Short mmCIF file of C-alpha atoms in Angstrom, two decimals:
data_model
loop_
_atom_site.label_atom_id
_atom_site.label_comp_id
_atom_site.label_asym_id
_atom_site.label_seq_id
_atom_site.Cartn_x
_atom_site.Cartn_y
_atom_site.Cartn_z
CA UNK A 3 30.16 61.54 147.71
CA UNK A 4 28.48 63.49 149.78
CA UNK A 5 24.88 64.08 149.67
CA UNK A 6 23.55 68.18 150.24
CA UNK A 7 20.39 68.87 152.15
CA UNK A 8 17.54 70.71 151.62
CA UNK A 9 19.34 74.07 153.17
CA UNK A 10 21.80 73.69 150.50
CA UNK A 11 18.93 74.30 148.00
CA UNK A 12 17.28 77.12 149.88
CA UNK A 13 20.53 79.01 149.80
CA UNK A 14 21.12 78.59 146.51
CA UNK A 15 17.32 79.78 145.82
CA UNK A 16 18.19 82.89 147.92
CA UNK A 17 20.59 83.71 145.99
CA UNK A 18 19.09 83.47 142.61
CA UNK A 19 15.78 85.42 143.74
CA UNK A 20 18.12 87.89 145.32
CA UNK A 21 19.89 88.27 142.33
CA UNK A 22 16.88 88.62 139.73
CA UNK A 23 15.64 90.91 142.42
CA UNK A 24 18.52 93.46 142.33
CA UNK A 25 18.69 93.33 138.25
CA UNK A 26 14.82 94.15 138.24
CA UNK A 27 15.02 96.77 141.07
CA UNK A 28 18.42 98.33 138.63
CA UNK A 29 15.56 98.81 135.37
CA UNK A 30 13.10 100.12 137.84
CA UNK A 31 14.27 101.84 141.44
CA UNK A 32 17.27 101.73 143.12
CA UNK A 33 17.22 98.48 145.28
CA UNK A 34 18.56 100.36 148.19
CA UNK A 35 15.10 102.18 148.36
CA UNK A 36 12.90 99.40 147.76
CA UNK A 37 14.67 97.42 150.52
CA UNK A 38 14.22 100.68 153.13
CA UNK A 39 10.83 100.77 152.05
CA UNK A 40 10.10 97.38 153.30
CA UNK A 41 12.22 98.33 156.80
CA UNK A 42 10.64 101.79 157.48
CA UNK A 43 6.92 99.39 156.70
CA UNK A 44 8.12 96.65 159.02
CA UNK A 45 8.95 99.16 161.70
CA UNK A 46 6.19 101.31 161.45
CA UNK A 47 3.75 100.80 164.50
CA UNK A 48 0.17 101.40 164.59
CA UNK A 49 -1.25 103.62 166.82
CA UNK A 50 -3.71 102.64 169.26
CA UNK A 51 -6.03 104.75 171.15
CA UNK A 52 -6.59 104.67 174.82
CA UNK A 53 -8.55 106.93 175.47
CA UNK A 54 -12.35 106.15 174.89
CA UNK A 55 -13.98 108.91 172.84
CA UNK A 56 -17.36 109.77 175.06
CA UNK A 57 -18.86 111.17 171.88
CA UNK A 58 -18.77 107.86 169.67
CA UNK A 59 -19.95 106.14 173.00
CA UNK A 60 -23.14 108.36 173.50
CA UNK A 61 -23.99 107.76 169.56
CA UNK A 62 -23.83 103.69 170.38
CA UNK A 63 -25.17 103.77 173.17
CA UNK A 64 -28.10 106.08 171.76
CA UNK A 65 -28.51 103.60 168.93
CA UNK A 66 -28.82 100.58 171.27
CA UNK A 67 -31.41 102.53 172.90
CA UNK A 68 -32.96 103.18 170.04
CA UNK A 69 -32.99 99.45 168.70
CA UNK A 70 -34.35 98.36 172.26
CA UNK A 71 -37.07 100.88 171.75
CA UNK A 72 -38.00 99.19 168.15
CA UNK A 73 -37.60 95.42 169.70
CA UNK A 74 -40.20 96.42 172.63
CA UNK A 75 -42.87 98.10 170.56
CA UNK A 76 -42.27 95.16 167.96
CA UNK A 77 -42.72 92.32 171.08
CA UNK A 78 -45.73 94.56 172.04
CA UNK A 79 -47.18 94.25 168.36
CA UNK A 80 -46.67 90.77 168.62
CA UNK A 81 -48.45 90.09 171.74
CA UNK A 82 -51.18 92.19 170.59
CA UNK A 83 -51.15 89.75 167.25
CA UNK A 84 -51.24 86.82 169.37
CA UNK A 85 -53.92 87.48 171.40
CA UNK A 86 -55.89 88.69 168.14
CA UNK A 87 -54.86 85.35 166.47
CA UNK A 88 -55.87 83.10 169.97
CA UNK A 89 -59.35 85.20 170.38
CA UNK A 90 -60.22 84.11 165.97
CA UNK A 91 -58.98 80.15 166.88
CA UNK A 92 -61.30 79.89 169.44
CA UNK A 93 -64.01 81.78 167.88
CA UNK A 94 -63.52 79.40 164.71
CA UNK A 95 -63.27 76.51 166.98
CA UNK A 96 -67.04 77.50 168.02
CA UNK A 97 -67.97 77.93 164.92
CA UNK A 98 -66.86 74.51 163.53
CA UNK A 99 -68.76 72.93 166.51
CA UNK A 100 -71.66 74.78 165.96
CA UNK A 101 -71.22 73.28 161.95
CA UNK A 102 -70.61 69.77 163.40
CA UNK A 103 -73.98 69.69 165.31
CA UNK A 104 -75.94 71.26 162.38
CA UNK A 105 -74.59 68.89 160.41
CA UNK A 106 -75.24 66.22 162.67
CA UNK A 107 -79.32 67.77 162.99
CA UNK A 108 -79.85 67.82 159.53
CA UNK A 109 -78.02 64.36 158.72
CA UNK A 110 -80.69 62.66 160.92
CA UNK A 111 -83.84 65.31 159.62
CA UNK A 112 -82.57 63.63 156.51
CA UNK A 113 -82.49 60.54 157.50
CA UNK A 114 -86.15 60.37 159.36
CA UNK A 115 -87.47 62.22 156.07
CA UNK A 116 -86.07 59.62 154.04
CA UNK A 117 -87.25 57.23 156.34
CA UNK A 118 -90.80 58.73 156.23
CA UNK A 119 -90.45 59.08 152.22
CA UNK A 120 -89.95 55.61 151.99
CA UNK A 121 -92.28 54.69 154.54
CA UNK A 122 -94.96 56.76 152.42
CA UNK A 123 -94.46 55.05 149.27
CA UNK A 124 -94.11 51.28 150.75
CA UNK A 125 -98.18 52.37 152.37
CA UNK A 126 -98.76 53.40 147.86
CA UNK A 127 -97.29 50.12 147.03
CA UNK A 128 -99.48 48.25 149.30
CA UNK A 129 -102.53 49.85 148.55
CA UNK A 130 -102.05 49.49 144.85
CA UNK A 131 -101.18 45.77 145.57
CA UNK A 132 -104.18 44.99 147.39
CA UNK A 133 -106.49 46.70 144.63
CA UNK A 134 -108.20 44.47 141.99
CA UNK A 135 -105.92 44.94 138.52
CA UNK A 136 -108.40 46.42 136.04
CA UNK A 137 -109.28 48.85 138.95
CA UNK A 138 -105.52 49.64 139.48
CA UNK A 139 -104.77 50.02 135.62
CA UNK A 140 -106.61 52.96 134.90
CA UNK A 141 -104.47 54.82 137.52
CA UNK A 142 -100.77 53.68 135.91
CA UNK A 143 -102.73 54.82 132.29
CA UNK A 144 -102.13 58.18 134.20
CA UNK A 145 -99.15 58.17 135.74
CA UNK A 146 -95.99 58.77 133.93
CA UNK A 147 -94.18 55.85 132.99
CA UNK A 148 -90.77 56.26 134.91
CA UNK A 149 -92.96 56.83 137.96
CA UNK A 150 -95.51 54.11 137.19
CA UNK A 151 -92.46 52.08 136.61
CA UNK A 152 -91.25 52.85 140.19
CA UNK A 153 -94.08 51.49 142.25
CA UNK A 154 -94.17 48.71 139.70
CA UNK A 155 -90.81 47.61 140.59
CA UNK A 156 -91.82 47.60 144.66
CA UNK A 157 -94.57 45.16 144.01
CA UNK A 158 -94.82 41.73 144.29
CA UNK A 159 -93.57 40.38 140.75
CA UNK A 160 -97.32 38.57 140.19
CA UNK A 161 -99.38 41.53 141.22
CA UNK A 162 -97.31 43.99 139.49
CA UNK A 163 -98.01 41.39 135.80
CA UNK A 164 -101.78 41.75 136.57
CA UNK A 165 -102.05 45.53 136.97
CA UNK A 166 -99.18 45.75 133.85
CA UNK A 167 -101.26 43.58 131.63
CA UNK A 168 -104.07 46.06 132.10
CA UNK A 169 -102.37 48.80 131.52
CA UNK A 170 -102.67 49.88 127.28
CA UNK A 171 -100.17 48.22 125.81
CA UNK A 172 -98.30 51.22 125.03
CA UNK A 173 -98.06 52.17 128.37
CA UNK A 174 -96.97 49.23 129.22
CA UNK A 175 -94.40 48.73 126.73
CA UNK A 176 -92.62 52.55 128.10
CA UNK A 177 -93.10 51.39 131.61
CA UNK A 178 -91.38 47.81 130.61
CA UNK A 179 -88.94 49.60 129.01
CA UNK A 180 -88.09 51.77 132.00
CA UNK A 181 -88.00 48.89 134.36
CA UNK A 182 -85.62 46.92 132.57
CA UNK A 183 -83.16 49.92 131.67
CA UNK A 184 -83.39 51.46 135.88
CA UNK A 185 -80.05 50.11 136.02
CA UNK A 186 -78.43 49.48 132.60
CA UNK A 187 -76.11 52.58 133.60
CA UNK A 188 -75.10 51.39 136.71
CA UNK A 189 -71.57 50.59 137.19
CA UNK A 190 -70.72 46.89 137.10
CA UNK A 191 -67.44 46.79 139.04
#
């Protein structure tokens, strides 16, 4: 036997559509016309111009020129804008200096006024350390506690028991009491 190829099948295909085509064109249109149709469209040629029309040519070349205008006073703008933006980055830049040595001024003003503060109270620690006790005691009577309690705290720990165990003993008790809480709320870790 012998075997048919794949033309074999395409022909016989043909011929089916072909024949479902012709009973469908019977119903609707004459299959004559249909098939001319599909000639006198295959044949049909497009036309092309060859001449250039000068009038659609001055309209795009008018709109280019247009456009260009736009793009330059746009890159103008822009250049204008950048030399705006340039002029405020250096002007901030000086400014930011300017902040950086304030800040540096006043960090070390700080610095020499805490250094001063401190210096101040240490001379008030000594000269309440080198008084006798009972003439010291009146004074921390007068003072408030939390700041009796401060100079307390820079004494030595004997001197400091002398002028405390002058002091009334309910004045001493609030100062004792501040001493020992100065850092109850401090964090441990």
């Amino acid at each position: 036997m012998r075997r048919r190829g794949p033309r074999t099948l395409a022909l016989v295909a043909a011929v089916l559509l072909l024949s479902a085509g012709l009973r469908v064109s019977d119903n609707r249109a004459g299959f004559g016309e249909l098939l001319s149709g599909w000639i006198g469209a295959a044949q049909a040629t497009p036309t092309i111009q060859t001449e250039p029309d000068p009038e659609a040519e001055n309209s795009f070349l008018a709109a280019l020129q247009a456009r260009e205008s736009e793009l330059d006073a746009r890159a103008l703008e822009l250049a204008a804008r950048a030399q705006e933006i340039a002029a405020a980055e250096d002007n901030l830049r000086a400014q930011l200096r300017r902040l950086e040595e304030a800040e540096a001024d006043l960090a070390e003003t700080l610095q020499r006024a805490d250094g001063a503060a401190e210096a101040d109270v240490q001379r008030v620690v000594a000269v309440y350390e080198n008084m006798r006790a009972a003439n010291a005691a009146p004074l921390f009577e007068q003072m408030q506690p939390d700041f009796a309690a401060g100079f307390l705290i820079r004494m030595a720990p004997d001197k400091a028991a002398e002028i405390l165990a002058a002091v009334d003993a309910s004045q001493a008790y609030a100062i004792s009491a501040i001493m020992a809480g100065r850092n109850a709320r401090a964090p441990r870790q």
